PDB file of C-alpha atoms in Angstrom:
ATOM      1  CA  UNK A   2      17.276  28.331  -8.481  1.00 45.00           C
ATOM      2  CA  UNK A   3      13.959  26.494  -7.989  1.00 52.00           C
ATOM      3  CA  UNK A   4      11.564  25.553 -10.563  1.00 57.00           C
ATOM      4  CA  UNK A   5       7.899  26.816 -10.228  1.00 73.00           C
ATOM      5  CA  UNK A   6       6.310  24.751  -7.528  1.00 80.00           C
ATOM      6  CA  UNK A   7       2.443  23.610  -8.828  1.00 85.00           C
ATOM      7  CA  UNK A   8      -0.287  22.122  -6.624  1.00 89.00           C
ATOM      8  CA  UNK A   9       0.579  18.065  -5.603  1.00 93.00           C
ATOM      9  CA  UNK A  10      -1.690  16.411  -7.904  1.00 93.00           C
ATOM     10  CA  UNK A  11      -1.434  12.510  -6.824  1.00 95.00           C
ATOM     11  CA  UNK A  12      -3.980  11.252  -4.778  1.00 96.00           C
ATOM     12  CA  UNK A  13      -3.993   8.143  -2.315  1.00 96.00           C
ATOM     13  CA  UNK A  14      -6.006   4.483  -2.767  1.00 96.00           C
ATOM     14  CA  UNK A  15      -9.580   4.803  -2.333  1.00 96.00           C
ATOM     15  CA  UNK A  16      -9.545   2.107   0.186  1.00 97.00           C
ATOM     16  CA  UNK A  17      -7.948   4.334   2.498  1.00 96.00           C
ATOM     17  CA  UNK A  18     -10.991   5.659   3.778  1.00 96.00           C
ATOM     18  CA  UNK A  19     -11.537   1.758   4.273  1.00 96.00           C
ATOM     19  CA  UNK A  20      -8.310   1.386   6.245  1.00 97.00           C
ATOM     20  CA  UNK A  21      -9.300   4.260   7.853  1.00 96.00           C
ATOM     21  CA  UNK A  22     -12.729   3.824   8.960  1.00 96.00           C
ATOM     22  CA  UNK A  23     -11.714   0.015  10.429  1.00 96.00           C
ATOM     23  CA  UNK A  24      -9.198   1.722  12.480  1.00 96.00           C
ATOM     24  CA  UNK A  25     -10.916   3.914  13.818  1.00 94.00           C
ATOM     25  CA  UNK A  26     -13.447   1.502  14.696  1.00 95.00           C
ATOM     26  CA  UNK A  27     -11.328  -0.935  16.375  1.00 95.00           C
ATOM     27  CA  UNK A  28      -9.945   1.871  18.622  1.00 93.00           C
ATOM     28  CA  UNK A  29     -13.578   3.028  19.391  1.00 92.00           C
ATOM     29  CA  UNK A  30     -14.621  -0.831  20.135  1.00 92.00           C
ATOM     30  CA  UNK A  31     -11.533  -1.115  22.418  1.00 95.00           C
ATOM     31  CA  UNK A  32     -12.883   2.479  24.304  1.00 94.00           C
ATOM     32  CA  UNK A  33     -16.383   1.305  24.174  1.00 94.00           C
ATOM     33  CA  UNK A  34     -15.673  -2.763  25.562  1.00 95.00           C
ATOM     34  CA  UNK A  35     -13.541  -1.247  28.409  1.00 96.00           C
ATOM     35  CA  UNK A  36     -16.594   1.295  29.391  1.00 96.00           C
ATOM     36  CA  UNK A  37     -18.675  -2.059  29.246  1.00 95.00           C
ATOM     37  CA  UNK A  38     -16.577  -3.669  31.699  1.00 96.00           C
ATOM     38  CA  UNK A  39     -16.676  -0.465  34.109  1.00 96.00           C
ATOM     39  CA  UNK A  40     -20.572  -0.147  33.349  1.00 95.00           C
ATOM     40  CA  UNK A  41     -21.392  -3.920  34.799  1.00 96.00           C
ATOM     41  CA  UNK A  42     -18.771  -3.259  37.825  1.00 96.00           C
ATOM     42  CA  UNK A  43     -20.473  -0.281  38.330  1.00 95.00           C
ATOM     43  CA  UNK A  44     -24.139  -2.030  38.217  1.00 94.00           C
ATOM     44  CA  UNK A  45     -22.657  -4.948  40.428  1.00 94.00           C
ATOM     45  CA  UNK A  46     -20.929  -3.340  43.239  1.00 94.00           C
ATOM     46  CA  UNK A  47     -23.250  -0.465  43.521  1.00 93.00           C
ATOM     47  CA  UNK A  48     -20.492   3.000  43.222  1.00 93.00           C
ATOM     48  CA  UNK A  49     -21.821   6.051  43.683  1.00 95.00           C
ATOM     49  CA  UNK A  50     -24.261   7.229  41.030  1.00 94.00           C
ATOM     50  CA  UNK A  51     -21.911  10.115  39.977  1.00 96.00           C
ATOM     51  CA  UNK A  52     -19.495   7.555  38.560  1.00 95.00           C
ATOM     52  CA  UNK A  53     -22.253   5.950  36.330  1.00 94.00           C
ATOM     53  CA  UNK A  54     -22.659   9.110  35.261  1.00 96.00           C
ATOM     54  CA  UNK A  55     -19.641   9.771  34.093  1.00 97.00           C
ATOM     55  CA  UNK A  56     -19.133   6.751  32.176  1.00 96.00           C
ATOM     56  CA  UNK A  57     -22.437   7.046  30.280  1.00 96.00           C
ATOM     57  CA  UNK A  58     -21.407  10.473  29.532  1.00 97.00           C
ATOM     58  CA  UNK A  59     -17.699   8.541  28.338  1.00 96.00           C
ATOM     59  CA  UNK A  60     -19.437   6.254  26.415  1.00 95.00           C
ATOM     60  CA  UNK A  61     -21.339   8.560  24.492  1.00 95.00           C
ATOM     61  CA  UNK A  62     -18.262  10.775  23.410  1.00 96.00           C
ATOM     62  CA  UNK A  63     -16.324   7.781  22.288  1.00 94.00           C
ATOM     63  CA  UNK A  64     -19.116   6.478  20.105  1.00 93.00           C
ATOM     64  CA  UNK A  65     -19.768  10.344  19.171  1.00 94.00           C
ATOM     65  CA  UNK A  66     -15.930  10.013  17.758  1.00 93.00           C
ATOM     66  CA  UNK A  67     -16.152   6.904  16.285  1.00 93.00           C
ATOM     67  CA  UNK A  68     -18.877   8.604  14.112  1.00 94.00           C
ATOM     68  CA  UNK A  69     -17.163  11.345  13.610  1.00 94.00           C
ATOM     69  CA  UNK A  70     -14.390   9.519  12.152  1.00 92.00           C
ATOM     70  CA  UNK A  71     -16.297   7.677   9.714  1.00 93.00           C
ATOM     71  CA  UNK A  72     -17.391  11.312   8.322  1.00 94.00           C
ATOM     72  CA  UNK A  73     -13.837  12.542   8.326  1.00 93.00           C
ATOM     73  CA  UNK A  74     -11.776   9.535   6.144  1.00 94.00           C
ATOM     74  CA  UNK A  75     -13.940  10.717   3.621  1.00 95.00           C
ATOM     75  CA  UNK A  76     -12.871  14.429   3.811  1.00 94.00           C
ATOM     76  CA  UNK A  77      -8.951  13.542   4.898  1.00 94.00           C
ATOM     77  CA  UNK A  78      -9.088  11.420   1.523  1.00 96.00           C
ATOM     78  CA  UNK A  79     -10.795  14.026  -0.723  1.00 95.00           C
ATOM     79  CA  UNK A  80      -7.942  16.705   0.639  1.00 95.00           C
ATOM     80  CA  UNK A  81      -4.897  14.291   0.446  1.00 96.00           C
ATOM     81  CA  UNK A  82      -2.037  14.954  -2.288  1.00 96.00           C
ATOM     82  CA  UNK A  83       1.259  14.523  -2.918  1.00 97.00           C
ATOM     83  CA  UNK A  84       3.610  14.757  -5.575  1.00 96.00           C
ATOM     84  CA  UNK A  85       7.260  14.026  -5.755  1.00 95.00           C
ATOM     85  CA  UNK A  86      10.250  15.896  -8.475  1.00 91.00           C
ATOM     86  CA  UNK A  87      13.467  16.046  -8.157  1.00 90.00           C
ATOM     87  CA  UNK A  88      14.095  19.006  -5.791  1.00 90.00           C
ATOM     88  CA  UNK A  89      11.032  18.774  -3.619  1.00 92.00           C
ATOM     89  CA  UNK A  90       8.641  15.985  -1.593  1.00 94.00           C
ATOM     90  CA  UNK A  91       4.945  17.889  -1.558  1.00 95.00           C
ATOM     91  CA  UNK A  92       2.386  16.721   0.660  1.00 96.00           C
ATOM     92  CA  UNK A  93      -0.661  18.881   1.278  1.00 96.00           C
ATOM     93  CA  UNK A  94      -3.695  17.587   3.293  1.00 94.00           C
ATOM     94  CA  UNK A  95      -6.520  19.177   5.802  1.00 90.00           C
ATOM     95  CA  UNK A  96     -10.048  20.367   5.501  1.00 84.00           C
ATOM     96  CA  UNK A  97     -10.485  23.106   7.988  1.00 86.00           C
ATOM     97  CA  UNK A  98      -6.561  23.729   8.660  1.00 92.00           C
ATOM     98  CA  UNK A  99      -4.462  23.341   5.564  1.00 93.00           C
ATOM     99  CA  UNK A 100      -1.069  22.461   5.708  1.00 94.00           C
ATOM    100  CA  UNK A 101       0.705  22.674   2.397  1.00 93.00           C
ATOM    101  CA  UNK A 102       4.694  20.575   3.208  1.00 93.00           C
ATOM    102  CA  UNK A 103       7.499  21.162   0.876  1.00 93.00           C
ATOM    103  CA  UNK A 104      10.364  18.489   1.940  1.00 93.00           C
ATOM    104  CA  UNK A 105      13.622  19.496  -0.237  1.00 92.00           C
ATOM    105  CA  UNK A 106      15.240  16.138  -1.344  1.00 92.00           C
ATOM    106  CA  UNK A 107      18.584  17.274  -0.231  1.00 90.00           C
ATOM    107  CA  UNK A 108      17.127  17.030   3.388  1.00 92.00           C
ATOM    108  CA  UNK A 109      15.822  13.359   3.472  1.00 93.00           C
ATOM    109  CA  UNK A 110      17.614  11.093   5.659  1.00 93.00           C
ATOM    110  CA  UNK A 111      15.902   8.101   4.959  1.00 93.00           C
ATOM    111  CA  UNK A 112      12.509   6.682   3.040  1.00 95.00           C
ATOM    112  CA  UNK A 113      10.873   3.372   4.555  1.00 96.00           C
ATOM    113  CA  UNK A 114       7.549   1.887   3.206  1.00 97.00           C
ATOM    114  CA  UNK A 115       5.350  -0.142   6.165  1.00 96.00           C
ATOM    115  CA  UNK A 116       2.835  -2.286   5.876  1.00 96.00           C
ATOM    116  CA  UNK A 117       0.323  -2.880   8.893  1.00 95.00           C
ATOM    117  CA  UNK A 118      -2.167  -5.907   9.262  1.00 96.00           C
ATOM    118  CA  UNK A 119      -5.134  -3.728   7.789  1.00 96.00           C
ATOM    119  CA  UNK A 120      -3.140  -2.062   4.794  1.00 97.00           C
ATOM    120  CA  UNK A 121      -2.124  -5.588   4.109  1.00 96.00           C
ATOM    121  CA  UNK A 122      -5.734  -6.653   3.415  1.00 97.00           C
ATOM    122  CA  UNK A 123      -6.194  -4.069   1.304  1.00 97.00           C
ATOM    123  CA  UNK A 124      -2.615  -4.558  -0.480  1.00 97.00           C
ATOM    124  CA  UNK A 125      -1.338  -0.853   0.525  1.00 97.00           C
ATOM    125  CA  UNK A 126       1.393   0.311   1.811  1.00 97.00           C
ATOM    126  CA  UNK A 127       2.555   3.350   3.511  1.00 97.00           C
ATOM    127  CA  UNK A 128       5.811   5.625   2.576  1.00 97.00           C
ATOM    128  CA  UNK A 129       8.134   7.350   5.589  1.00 96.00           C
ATOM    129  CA  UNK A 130      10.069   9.521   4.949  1.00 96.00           C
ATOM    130  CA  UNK A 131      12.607  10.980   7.382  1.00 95.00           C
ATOM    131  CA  UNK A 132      14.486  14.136   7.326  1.00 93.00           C
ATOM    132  CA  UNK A 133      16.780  15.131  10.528  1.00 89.00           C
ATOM    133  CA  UNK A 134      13.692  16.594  12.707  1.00 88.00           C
ATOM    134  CA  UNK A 135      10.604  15.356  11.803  1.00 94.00           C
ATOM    135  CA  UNK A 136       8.597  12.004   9.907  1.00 95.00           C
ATOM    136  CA  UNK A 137       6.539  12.364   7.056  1.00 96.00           C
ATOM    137  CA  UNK A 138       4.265   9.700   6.147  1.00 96.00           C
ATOM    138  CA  UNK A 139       2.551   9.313   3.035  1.00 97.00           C
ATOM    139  CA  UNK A 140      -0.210   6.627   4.195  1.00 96.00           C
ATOM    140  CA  UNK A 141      -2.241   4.224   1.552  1.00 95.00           C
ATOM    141  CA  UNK A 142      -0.629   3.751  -1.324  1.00 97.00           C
ATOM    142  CA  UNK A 143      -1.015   0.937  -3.443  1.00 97.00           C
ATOM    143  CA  UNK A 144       1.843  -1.683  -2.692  1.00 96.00           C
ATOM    144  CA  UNK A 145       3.538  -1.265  -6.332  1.00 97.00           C
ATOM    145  CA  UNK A 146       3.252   2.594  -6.253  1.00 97.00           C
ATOM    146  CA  UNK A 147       4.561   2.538  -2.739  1.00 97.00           C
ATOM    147  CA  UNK A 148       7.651   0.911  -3.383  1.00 96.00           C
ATOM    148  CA  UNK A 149       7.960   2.542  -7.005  1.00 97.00           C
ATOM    149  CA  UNK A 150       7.435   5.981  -4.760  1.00 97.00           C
ATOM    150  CA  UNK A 151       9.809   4.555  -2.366  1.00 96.00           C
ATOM    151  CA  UNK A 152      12.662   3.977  -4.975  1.00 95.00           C
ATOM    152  CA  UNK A 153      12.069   7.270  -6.869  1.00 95.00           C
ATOM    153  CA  UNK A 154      12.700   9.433  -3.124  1.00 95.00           C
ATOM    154  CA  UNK A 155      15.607   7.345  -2.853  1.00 93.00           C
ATOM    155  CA  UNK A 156      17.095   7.714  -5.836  1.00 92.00           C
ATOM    156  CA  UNK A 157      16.356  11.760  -6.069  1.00 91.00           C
ATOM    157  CA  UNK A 158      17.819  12.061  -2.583  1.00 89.00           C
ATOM    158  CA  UNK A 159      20.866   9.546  -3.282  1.00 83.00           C
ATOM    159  CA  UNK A 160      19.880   7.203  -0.598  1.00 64.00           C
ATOM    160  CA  UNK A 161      21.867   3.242  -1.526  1.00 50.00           C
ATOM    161  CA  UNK A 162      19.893   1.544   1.099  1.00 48.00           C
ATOM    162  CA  UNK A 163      16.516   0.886   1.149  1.00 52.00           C
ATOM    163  CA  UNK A 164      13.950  -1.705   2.584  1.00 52.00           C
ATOM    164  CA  UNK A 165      11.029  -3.525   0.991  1.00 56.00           C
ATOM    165  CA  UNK A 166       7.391  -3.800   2.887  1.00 62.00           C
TER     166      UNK A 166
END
């Protein structure tokens, strides 16, 4: 019935440990300028010392993460694949906790490709796919491969409309 299902083998852009690593960063800058803010309202209006506390102890966990997340776009890169046929969407990614996806064409409801500010820079897009319960995304492609990707799901699942990024 099926064909013998091999290891994805495609890999994303290198720049999306790029993408990744300025995302991360803005959402640790926007954690870390907001702990600023309380920091000086805490120096200026004198709270209790417990509170300073506290948002040292904040401050150091977000920047702790931000870190962290540098390390880890390099590992969530190395671990990413996908590969597309005719019967089957593969997506395996996940250092510590593999998770291996088979997506049978016959299930996909739709197939998107977005484009956020960030990707944009780098000219990368990312591929959605839908089926009737869940999203699958296939982030960081280059823009080309994205919508060639995007065209080939749609055409293997029998989906007319489509959208460009």
């Amino acid at each position: 019935m099926y064909s013998d299902i091999n290891e994805p083998r495609q890999t994303l852009s290198k720049d999306a440990i790029r993408v990744w690593i300025i995302r991360e960063t803005l959402e640790a800058g926007a954690g870390v300028v907001v702990l600023a803010v309380l920091l000086y309202l805490n120096h200026r209006f004198a709270w209790p010392a417990w509170i300073g506390w506290i948002l040292y102890g904040l401050l150091v966990l977000d920047i702790g993460s931000m870190i962290w997340s540098w390390i880890s776009s390099y590992f969530r890169y190395k671990n990413w694949r996908y590969d597309v046929n005719e019967e089957f969407l593969q997506m395996k990614l996940g250092v510590l906790n593999e998770k291996h996806s088979l997506v049978p064409m016959t299930k996909i409801q739709s197939v998107a490709t977005e484009q956020g500010p960030i990707l944009k820079k780098y000219r990368l897009c990312s591929v959605t796919v839908d089926t009737m319960g869940t999203s699958h995304t296939i982030p960081a492609l280059p823009k080309e491969e994205a919508i060639a990707l995007r065209n080939r799901i749609a055409r293997y699942a029998k989906i007319r409309e489509v959208r460009d990024c």
